[in-house]
PDB file of N, CA and C in Angstrom:
ATOM      1  N   MET A   1      37.384  -5.965  -7.687  1.00 56.00           N
ATOM      2  CA  MET A   1      36.745  -6.815  -8.658  1.00 56.00           C
ATOM      3  C   MET A   1      37.313  -6.475 -10.033  1.00 56.00           C
ATOM      4  N   LYS A   2      37.716  -7.507 -10.751  1.00 65.00           N
ATOM      5  CA  LYS A   2      38.257  -7.310 -12.095  1.00 65.00           C
ATOM      6  C   LYS A   2      37.188  -7.636 -13.120  1.00 65.00           C
ATOM      7  N   PHE A   3      36.729  -6.606 -13.824  1.00 63.00           N
ATOM      8  CA  PHE A   3      35.710  -6.833 -14.841  1.00 63.00           C
ATOM      9  C   PHE A   3      36.265  -7.593 -16.042  1.00 63.00           C
ATOM     10  N   SER A   4      37.571  -7.529 -16.258  1.00 67.00           N
ATOM     11  CA  SER A   4      38.143  -8.171 -17.439  1.00 67.00           C
ATOM     12  C   SER A   4      37.871  -9.663 -17.480  1.00 67.00           C
ATOM     13  N   SER A   5      37.766 -10.305 -16.334  1.00 74.00           N
ATOM     14  CA  SER A   5      37.468 -11.742 -16.311  1.00 74.00           C
ATOM     15  C   SER A   5      35.967 -11.997 -16.357  1.00 74.00           C
ATOM     16  N   GLN A   6      35.180 -10.959 -16.272  1.00 89.00           N
ATOM     17  CA  GLN A   6      33.728 -11.093 -16.243  1.00 89.00           C
ATOM     18  C   GLN A   6      33.079 -10.445 -17.468  1.00 89.00           C
ATOM     19  N   ILE A   7      33.731 -10.557 -18.603  1.00 95.00           N
ATOM     20  CA  ILE A   7      33.192 -10.011 -19.849  1.00 95.00           C
ATOM     21  C   ILE A   7      33.013 -11.168 -20.826  1.00 95.00           C
ATOM     22  N   LYS A   8      31.809 -11.320 -21.330  1.00 95.00           N
ATOM     23  CA  LYS A   8      31.513 -12.405 -22.270  1.00 95.00           C
ATOM     24  C   LYS A   8      30.636 -11.879 -23.400  1.00 95.00           C
ATOM     25  N   PRO A   9      30.823 -12.437 -24.610  1.00 96.00           N
ATOM     26  CA  PRO A   9      29.939 -12.050 -25.713  1.00 96.00           C
ATOM     27  C   PRO A   9      28.553 -12.647 -25.536  1.00 96.00           C
ATOM     28  N   ILE A  10      27.580 -12.046 -26.155  1.00 97.00           N
ATOM     29  CA  ILE A  10      26.208 -12.518 -26.037  1.00 97.00           C
ATOM     30  C   ILE A  10      26.062 -13.957 -26.534  1.00 97.00           C
ATOM     31  N   SER A  11      26.880 -14.358 -27.500  1.00 97.00           N
ATOM     32  CA  SER A  11      26.828 -15.736 -27.990  1.00 97.00           C
ATOM     33  C   SER A  11      27.196 -16.727 -26.884  1.00 97.00           C
ATOM     34  N   TYR A  12      28.129 -16.341 -26.007  1.00 96.00           N
ATOM     35  CA  TYR A  12      28.494 -17.197 -24.875  1.00 96.00           C
ATOM     36  C   TYR A  12      27.310 -17.341 -23.923  1.00 96.00           C
ATOM     37  N   LEU A  13      26.627 -16.238 -23.671  1.00 96.00           N
ATOM     38  CA  LEU A  13      25.455 -16.272 -22.798  1.00 96.00           C
ATOM     39  C   LEU A  13      24.375 -17.176 -23.388  1.00 96.00           C
ATOM     40  N   LYS A  14      24.126 -17.049 -24.668  1.00 96.00           N
ATOM     41  CA  LYS A  14      23.112 -17.882 -25.320  1.00 96.00           C
ATOM     42  C   LYS A  14      23.442 -19.363 -25.211  1.00 96.00           C
ATOM     43  N   ALA A  15      24.701 -19.705 -25.391  1.00 97.00           N
ATOM     44  CA  ALA A  15      25.118 -21.107 -25.398  1.00 97.00           C
ATOM     45  C   ALA A  15      25.290 -21.695 -23.996  1.00 97.00           C
ATOM     46  N   ASN A  16      25.473 -20.833 -22.994  1.00 96.00           N
ATOM     47  CA  ASN A  16      25.804 -21.311 -21.650  1.00 96.00           C
ATOM     48  C   ASN A  16      24.963 -20.657 -20.562  1.00 96.00           C
ATOM     49  N   ALA A  17      23.717 -20.383 -20.852  1.00 96.00           N
ATOM     50  CA  ALA A  17      22.879 -19.614 -19.920  1.00 96.00           C
ATOM     51  C   ALA A  17      22.818 -20.243 -18.528  1.00 96.00           C
ATOM     52  N   ALA A  18      22.574 -21.540 -18.446  1.00 95.00           N
ATOM     53  CA  ALA A  18      22.460 -22.186 -17.129  1.00 95.00           C
ATOM     54  C   ALA A  18      23.764 -22.089 -16.358  1.00 95.00           C
ATOM     55  N   GLN A  19      24.878 -22.314 -17.033  1.00 95.00           N
ATOM     56  CA  GLN A  19      26.193 -22.224 -16.400  1.00 95.00           C
ATOM     57  C   GLN A  19      26.474 -20.790 -15.935  1.00 95.00           C
ATOM     58  N   VAL A  20      26.101 -19.819 -16.747  1.00 95.00           N
ATOM     59  CA  VAL A  20      26.307 -18.417 -16.400  1.00 95.00           C
ATOM     60  C   VAL A  20      25.511 -18.063 -15.147  1.00 95.00           C
ATOM     61  N   VAL A  21      24.249 -18.480 -15.099  1.00 94.00           N
ATOM     62  CA  VAL A  21      23.404 -18.191 -13.938  1.00 94.00           C
ATOM     63  C   VAL A  21      23.991 -18.821 -12.681  1.00 94.00           C
ATOM     64  N   ASP A  22      24.440 -20.069 -12.780  1.00 93.00           N
ATOM     65  CA  ASP A  22      25.067 -20.722 -11.635  1.00 93.00           C
ATOM     66  C   ASP A  22      26.320 -19.970 -11.197  1.00 93.00           C
ATOM     67  N   GLY A  23      27.115 -19.524 -12.156  1.00 92.00           N
ATOM     68  CA  GLY A  23      28.337 -18.787 -11.841  1.00 92.00           C
ATOM     69  C   GLY A  23      28.068 -17.452 -11.173  1.00 92.00           C
ATOM     70  N   LEU A  24      27.000 -16.789 -11.593  1.00 93.00           N
ATOM     71  CA  LEU A  24      26.643 -15.508 -10.982  1.00 93.00           C
ATOM     72  C   LEU A  24      26.286 -15.695  -9.521  1.00 93.00           C
ATOM     73  N   ALA A  25      25.479 -16.709  -9.243  1.00 89.00           N
ATOM     74  CA  ALA A  25      25.068 -16.963  -7.863  1.00 89.00           C
ATOM     75  C   ALA A  25      26.267 -17.359  -7.005  1.00 89.00           C
ATOM     76  N   GLU A  26      27.176 -18.104  -7.587  1.00 92.00           N
ATOM     77  CA  GLU A  26      28.345 -18.583  -6.845  1.00 92.00           C
ATOM     78  C   GLU A  26      29.348 -17.472  -6.560  1.00 92.00           C
ATOM     79  N   SER A  27      29.643 -16.671  -7.570  1.00 91.00           N
ATOM     80  CA  SER A  27      30.689 -15.649  -7.418  1.00 91.00           C
ATOM     81  C   SER A  27      30.172 -14.342  -6.822  1.00 91.00           C
ATOM     82  N   GLY A  28      28.899 -14.010  -7.091  1.00 90.00           N
ATOM     83  CA  GLY A  28      28.355 -12.740  -6.635  1.00 90.00           C
ATOM     84  C   GLY A  28      28.841 -11.560  -7.449  1.00 90.00           C
ATOM     85  N   GLU A  29      29.613 -11.825  -8.503  1.00 93.00           N
ATOM     86  CA  GLU A  29      30.134 -10.750  -9.345  1.00 93.00           C
ATOM     87  C   GLU A  29      29.262 -10.580 -10.581  1.00 93.00           C
ATOM     88  N   PRO A  30      29.104  -9.354 -11.043  1.00 95.00           N
ATOM     89  CA  PRO A  30      28.310  -9.125 -12.256  1.00 95.00           C
ATOM     90  C   PRO A  30      29.058  -9.609 -13.498  1.00 95.00           C
ATOM     91  N   LEU A  31      28.322  -9.825 -14.549  1.00 96.00           N
ATOM     92  CA  LEU A  31      28.885 -10.252 -15.827  1.00 96.00           C
ATOM     93  C   LEU A  31      28.505  -9.228 -16.882  1.00 96.00           C
ATOM     94  N   VAL A  32      29.510  -8.721 -17.590  1.00 96.00           N
ATOM     95  CA  VAL A  32      29.287  -7.761 -18.663  1.00 96.00           C
ATOM     96  C   VAL A  32      29.094  -8.548 -19.958  1.00 96.00           C
ATOM     97  N   ILE A  33      27.998  -8.269 -20.650  1.00 97.00           N
ATOM     98  CA  ILE A  33      27.693  -8.935 -21.914  1.00 97.00           C
ATOM     99  C   ILE A  33      27.978  -7.961 -23.053  1.00 97.00           C
ATOM    100  N   THR A  34      28.730  -8.450 -24.046  1.00 97.00           N
ATOM    101  CA  THR A  34      29.055  -7.614 -25.189  1.00 97.00           C
ATOM    102  C   THR A  34      28.283  -8.072 -26.420  1.00 97.00           C
ATOM    103  N   GLN A  35      28.067  -7.132 -27.294  1.00 97.00           N
ATOM    104  CA  GLN A  35      27.449  -7.418 -28.590  1.00 97.00           C
ATOM    105  C   GLN A  35      28.220  -6.617 -29.624  1.00 97.00           C
ATOM    106  N   ASN A  36      28.727  -7.301 -30.629  1.00 96.00           N
ATOM    107  CA  ASN A  36      29.565  -6.665 -31.647  1.00 96.00           C
ATOM    108  C   ASN A  36      30.749  -5.920 -31.024  1.00 96.00           C
ATOM    109  N   GLY A  37      31.314  -6.511 -29.974  1.00 94.00           N
ATOM    110  CA  GLY A  37      32.497  -5.939 -29.341  1.00 94.00           C
ATOM    111  C   GLY A  37      32.258  -4.793 -28.381  1.00 94.00           C
ATOM    112  N   GLU A  38      31.002  -4.403 -28.186  1.00 96.00           N
ATOM    113  CA  GLU A  38      30.684  -3.305 -27.277  1.00 96.00           C
ATOM    114  C   GLU A  38      29.900  -3.829 -26.071  1.00 96.00           C
ATOM    115  N   ALA A  39      30.183  -3.284 -24.898  1.00 95.00           N
ATOM    116  CA  ALA A  39      29.431  -3.648 -23.701  1.00 95.00           C
ATOM    117  C   ALA A  39      27.990  -3.188 -23.875  1.00 95.00           C
ATOM    118  N   LYS A  40      27.044  -4.107 -23.695  1.00 96.00           N
ATOM    119  CA  LYS A  40      25.632  -3.778 -23.906  1.00 96.00           C
ATOM    120  C   LYS A  40      24.770  -4.018 -22.676  1.00 96.00           C
ATOM    121  N   ALA A  41      25.199  -4.934 -21.798  1.00 96.00           N
ATOM    122  CA  ALA A  41      24.373  -5.256 -20.634  1.00 96.00           C
ATOM    123  C   ALA A  41      25.248  -5.786 -19.507  1.00 96.00           C
ATOM    124  N   VAL A  42      24.702  -5.687 -18.304  1.00 96.00           N
ATOM    125  CA  VAL A  42      25.343  -6.266 -17.129  1.00 96.00           C
ATOM    126  C   VAL A  42      24.293  -7.125 -16.446  1.00 96.00           C
ATOM    127  N   ILE A  43      24.664  -8.352 -16.121  1.00 96.00           N
ATOM    128  CA  ILE A  43      23.732  -9.211 -15.392  1.00 96.00           C
ATOM    129  C   ILE A  43      24.377  -9.608 -14.062  1.00 96.00           C
ATOM    130  N   GLN A  44      23.541  -9.796 -13.063  1.00 96.00           N
ATOM    131  CA  GLN A  44      24.029 -10.172 -11.751  1.00 96.00           C
ATOM    132  C   GLN A  44      22.977 -11.014 -11.047  1.00 96.00           C
ATOM    133  N   ASP A  45      23.403 -11.705  -9.992  1.00 96.00           N
ATOM    134  CA  ASP A  45      22.465 -12.534  -9.242  1.00 96.00           C
ATOM    135  C   ASP A  45      21.530 -11.644  -8.419  1.00 96.00           C
ATOM    136  N   VAL A  46      20.418 -12.202  -8.025  1.00 95.00           N
ATOM    137  CA  VAL A  46      19.380 -11.435  -7.332  1.00 95.00           C
ATOM    138  C   VAL A  46      19.871 -10.890  -5.994  1.00 95.00           C
ATOM    139  N   LYS A  47      20.600 -11.694  -5.240  1.00 95.00           N
ATOM    140  CA  LYS A  47      21.083 -11.242  -3.933  1.00 95.00           C
ATOM    141  C   LYS A  47      21.971 -10.003  -4.070  1.00 95.00           C
ATOM    142  N   SER A  48      22.887 -10.027  -5.032  1.00 94.00           N
ATOM    143  CA  SER A  48      23.760  -8.873  -5.256  1.00 94.00           C
ATOM    144  C   SER A  48      22.962  -7.666  -5.724  1.00 94.00           C
ATOM    145  N   TYR A  49      21.972  -7.898  -6.577  1.00 95.00           N
ATOM    146  CA  TYR A  49      21.122  -6.805  -7.059  1.00 95.00           C
ATOM    147  C   TYR A  49      20.385  -6.153  -5.891  1.00 95.00           C
ATOM    148  N   GLU A  50      19.819  -6.978  -5.014  1.00 97.00           N
ATOM    149  CA  GLU A  50      19.092  -6.443  -3.854  1.00 97.00           C
ATOM    150  C   GLU A  50      20.024  -5.647  -2.954  1.00 97.00           C
ATOM    151  N   GLN A  51      21.239  -6.144  -2.736  1.00 96.00           N
ATOM    152  CA  GLN A  51      22.207  -5.408  -1.914  1.00 96.00           C
ATOM    153  C   GLN A  51      22.558  -4.072  -2.550  1.00 96.00           C
ATOM    154  N   THR A  52      22.710  -4.068  -3.860  1.00 95.00           N
ATOM    155  CA  THR A  52      23.007  -2.831  -4.575  1.00 95.00           C
ATOM    156  C   THR A  52      21.876  -1.829  -4.427  1.00 95.00           C
ATOM    157  N   GLN A  53      20.639  -2.299  -4.554  1.00 97.00           N
ATOM    158  CA  GLN A  53      19.488  -1.414  -4.427  1.00 97.00           C
ATOM    159  C   GLN A  53      19.377  -0.848  -3.012  1.00 97.00           C
ATOM    160  N   GLU A  54      19.645  -1.678  -2.001  1.00 97.00           N
ATOM    161  CA  GLU A  54      19.608  -1.199  -0.614  1.00 97.00           C
ATOM    162  C   GLU A  54      20.695  -0.143  -0.384  1.00 97.00           C
ATOM    163  N   THR A  55      21.871  -0.379  -0.937  1.00 97.00           N
ATOM    164  CA  THR A  55      22.965   0.577  -0.808  1.00 97.00           C
ATOM    165  C   THR A  55      22.607   1.903  -1.467  1.00 97.00           C
ATOM    166  N   LEU A  56      22.024   1.833  -2.667  1.00 97.00           N
ATOM    167  CA  LEU A  56      21.611   3.057  -3.360  1.00 97.00           C
ATOM    168  C   LEU A  56      20.561   3.821  -2.562  1.00 97.00           C
ATOM    169  N   ALA A  57      19.617   3.093  -1.971  1.00 97.00           N
ATOM    170  CA  ALA A  57      18.575   3.748  -1.172  1.00 97.00           C
ATOM    171  C   ALA A  57      19.200   4.479   0.016  1.00 97.00           C
ATOM    172  N   LEU A  58      20.152   3.842   0.692  1.00 97.00           N
ATOM    173  CA  LEU A  58      20.817   4.482   1.829  1.00 97.00           C
ATOM    174  C   LEU A  58      21.615   5.708   1.381  1.00 97.00           C
ATOM    175  N   LEU A  59      22.281   5.601   0.244  1.00 97.00           N
ATOM    176  CA  LEU A  59      23.037   6.750  -0.266  1.00 97.00           C
ATOM    177  C   LEU A  59      22.116   7.916  -0.612  1.00 97.00           C
ATOM    178  N   LYS A  60      20.936   7.608  -1.151  1.00 97.00           N
ATOM    179  CA  LYS A  60      19.969   8.667  -1.457  1.00 97.00           C
ATOM    180  C   LYS A  60      19.491   9.347  -0.179  1.00 97.00           C
ATOM    181  N   ILE A  61      19.256   8.565   0.866  1.00 96.00           N
ATOM    182  CA  ILE A  61      18.836   9.133   2.148  1.00 96.00           C
ATOM    183  C   ILE A  61      19.933  10.037   2.709  1.00 96.00           C
ATOM    184  N   LEU A  62      21.179   9.575   2.636  1.00 96.00           N
ATOM    185  CA  LEU A  62      22.295  10.394   3.113  1.00 96.00           C
ATOM    186  C   LEU A  62      22.427  11.688   2.323  1.00 96.00           C
ATOM    187  N   ALA A  63      22.274  11.600   1.007  1.00 97.00           N
ATOM    188  CA  ALA A  63      22.369  12.797   0.170  1.00 97.00           C
ATOM    189  C   ALA A  63      21.250  13.777   0.511  1.00 97.00           C
ATOM    190  N   LEU A  64      20.052  13.276   0.733  1.00 95.00           N
ATOM    191  CA  LEU A  64      18.934  14.133   1.110  1.00 95.00           C
ATOM    192  C   LEU A  64      19.211  14.811   2.448  1.00 95.00           C
ATOM    193  N   GLY A  65      19.727  14.050   3.407  1.00 93.00           N
ATOM    194  CA  GLY A  65      20.067  14.622   4.707  1.00 93.00           C
ATOM    195  C   GLY A  65      21.129  15.694   4.596  1.00 93.00           C
ATOM    196  N   ASN A  66      22.142  15.432   3.783  1.00 94.00           N
ATOM    197  CA  ASN A  66      23.203  16.433   3.582  1.00 94.00           C
ATOM    198  C   ASN A  66      22.644  17.702   2.954  1.00 94.00           C
ATOM    199  N   ARG A  67      21.755  17.534   1.987  1.00 95.00           N
ATOM    200  CA  ARG A  67      21.148  18.702   1.333  1.00 95.00           C
ATOM    201  C   ARG A  67      20.339  19.511   2.348  1.00 95.00           C
ATOM    202  N   GLN A  68      19.596  18.833   3.211  1.00 94.00           N
ATOM    203  CA  GLN A  68      18.795  19.538   4.218  1.00 94.00           C
ATOM    204  C   GLN A  68      19.696  20.294   5.189  1.00 94.00           C
ATOM    205  N   VAL A  69      20.827  19.698   5.550  1.00 92.00           N
ATOM    206  CA  VAL A  69      21.768  20.382   6.443  1.00 92.00           C
ATOM    207  C   VAL A  69      22.321  21.624   5.748  1.00 92.00           C
ATOM    208  N   GLU A  70      22.718  21.477   4.488  1.00 94.00           N
ATOM    209  CA  GLU A  70      23.259  22.616   3.732  1.00 94.00           C
ATOM    210  C   GLU A  70      22.244  23.742   3.596  1.00 94.00           C
ATOM    211  N   GLU A  71      20.955  23.391   3.501  1.00 94.00           N
ATOM    212  CA  GLU A  71      19.895  24.391   3.359  1.00 94.00           C
ATOM    213  C   GLU A  71      19.436  24.938   4.711  1.00 94.00           C
ATOM    214  N   GLY A  72      20.037  24.434   5.786  1.00 92.00           N
ATOM    215  CA  GLY A  72      19.687  24.920   7.110  1.00 92.00           C
ATOM    216  C   GLY A  72      18.364  24.384   7.641  1.00 92.00           C
ATOM    217  N   ARG A  73      17.874  23.347   7.023  1.00 91.00           N
ATOM    218  CA  ARG A  73      16.590  22.770   7.446  1.00 91.00           C
ATOM    219  C   ARG A  73      16.836  21.667   8.469  1.00 91.00           C
ATOM    220  N   VAL A  74      17.327  22.080   9.633  1.00 90.00           N
ATOM    221  CA  VAL A  74      17.637  21.138  10.709  1.00 90.00           C
ATOM    222  C   VAL A  74      17.022  21.642  12.007  1.00 90.00           C
ATOM    223  N   HIS A  75      16.822  20.718  12.925  1.00 87.00           N
ATOM    224  CA  HIS A  75      16.294  21.043  14.249  1.00 87.00           C
ATOM    225  C   HIS A  75      17.162  20.334  15.281  1.00 87.00           C
ATOM    226  N   SER A  76      17.232  20.886  16.446  1.00 89.00           N
ATOM    227  CA  SER A  76      17.991  20.228  17.507  1.00 89.00           C
ATOM    228  C   SER A  76      17.250  18.956  17.921  1.00 89.00           C
ATOM    229  N   ALA A  77      17.978  18.020  18.486  1.00 90.00           N
ATOM    230  CA  ALA A  77      17.368  16.776  18.948  1.00 90.00           C
ATOM    231  C   ALA A  77      16.319  17.077  20.009  1.00 90.00           C
ATOM    232  N   LYS A  78      16.594  18.039  20.844  1.00 93.00           N
ATOM    233  CA  LYS A  78      15.654  18.407  21.909  1.00 93.00           C
ATOM    234  C   LYS A  78      14.330  18.884  21.310  1.00 93.00           C
ATOM    235  N   ASP A  79      14.389  19.757  20.295  1.00 89.00           N
ATOM    236  CA  ASP A  79      13.170  20.257  19.652  1.00 89.00           C
ATOM    237  C   ASP A  79      12.430  19.142  18.913  1.00 89.00           C
ATOM    238  N   ALA A  80      13.180  18.268  18.251  1.00 89.00           N
ATOM    239  CA  ALA A  80      12.559  17.167  17.505  1.00 89.00           C
ATOM    240  C   ALA A  80      11.831  16.227  18.447  1.00 89.00           C
ATOM    241  N   LEU A  81      12.454  15.886  19.577  1.00 91.00           N
ATOM    242  CA  LEU A  81      11.812  15.003  20.547  1.00 91.00           C
ATOM    243  C   LEU A  81      10.579  15.658  21.158  1.00 91.00           C
ATOM    244  N   ALA A  82      10.664  16.934  21.448  1.00 91.00           N
ATOM    245  CA  ALA A  82       9.525  17.656  22.002  1.00 91.00           C
ATOM    246  C   ALA A  82       8.351  17.645  21.005  1.00 91.00           C
ATOM    247  N   SER A  83       8.669  17.847  19.741  1.00 90.00           N
ATOM    248  CA  SER A  83       7.628  17.819  18.712  1.00 90.00           C
ATOM    249  C   SER A  83       6.979  16.454  18.603  1.00 90.00           C
ATOM    250  N   LEU A  84       7.792  15.397  18.656  1.00 90.00           N
ATOM    251  CA  LEU A  84       7.253  14.032  18.590  1.00 90.00           C
ATOM    252  C   LEU A  84       6.378  13.728  19.791  1.00 90.00           C
ATOM    253  N   ARG A  85       6.826  14.143  20.982  1.00 92.00           N
ATOM    254  CA  ARG A  85       6.043  13.894  22.196  1.00 92.00           C
ATOM    255  C   ARG A  85       4.695  14.611  22.113  1.00 92.00           C
ATOM    256  N   LYS A  86       4.711  15.835  21.598  1.00 90.00           N
ATOM    257  CA  LYS A  86       3.499  16.613  21.477  1.00 90.00           C
ATOM    258  C   LYS A  86       2.510  15.927  20.525  1.00 90.00           C
ATOM    259  N   LYS A  87       3.016  15.408  19.384  1.00 88.00           N
ATOM    260  CA  LYS A  87       2.157  14.728  18.412  1.00 88.00           C
ATOM    261  C   LYS A  87       1.535  13.465  18.996  1.00 88.00           C
ATOM    262  N   HIS A  88       2.301  12.730  19.781  1.00 87.00           N
ATOM    263  CA  HIS A  88       1.819  11.443  20.311  1.00 87.00           C
ATOM    264  C   HIS A  88       1.021  11.559  21.608  1.00 87.00           C
ATOM    265  N   SER A  89       1.067  12.711  22.220  1.00 84.00           N
ATOM    266  CA  SER A  89       0.306  12.871  23.475  1.00 84.00           C
ATOM    267  C   SER A  89      -1.053  13.519  23.229  1.00 84.00           C
ATOM    268  N   GLY A  90      -1.210  14.095  22.078  1.00 64.00           N
ATOM    269  CA  GLY A  90      -2.427  14.866  21.820  1.00 64.00           C
ATOM    270  C   GLY A  90      -3.336  14.165  20.961  1.00 64.00           C
TER     271      GLY A  90
END
């Protein structure tokens, strides 16, 4: 993805909001908004935002799992299944 084609000043957003929203939904790419020549905001369509949030959640779960492995807080599958069976049978 090339951000250079997706950079617009805030004045462009103000003047073309409906067109910008349609373009976001169509392309799925984020748009960087500048103010006084500096990047100030990024806007994206809802579907892309939701996908990003789901990806971040999965990455957090993976990082937590890796940390638990590094700390030695793991159990064998056999022990985990036995523990689950015990909880659900009692």
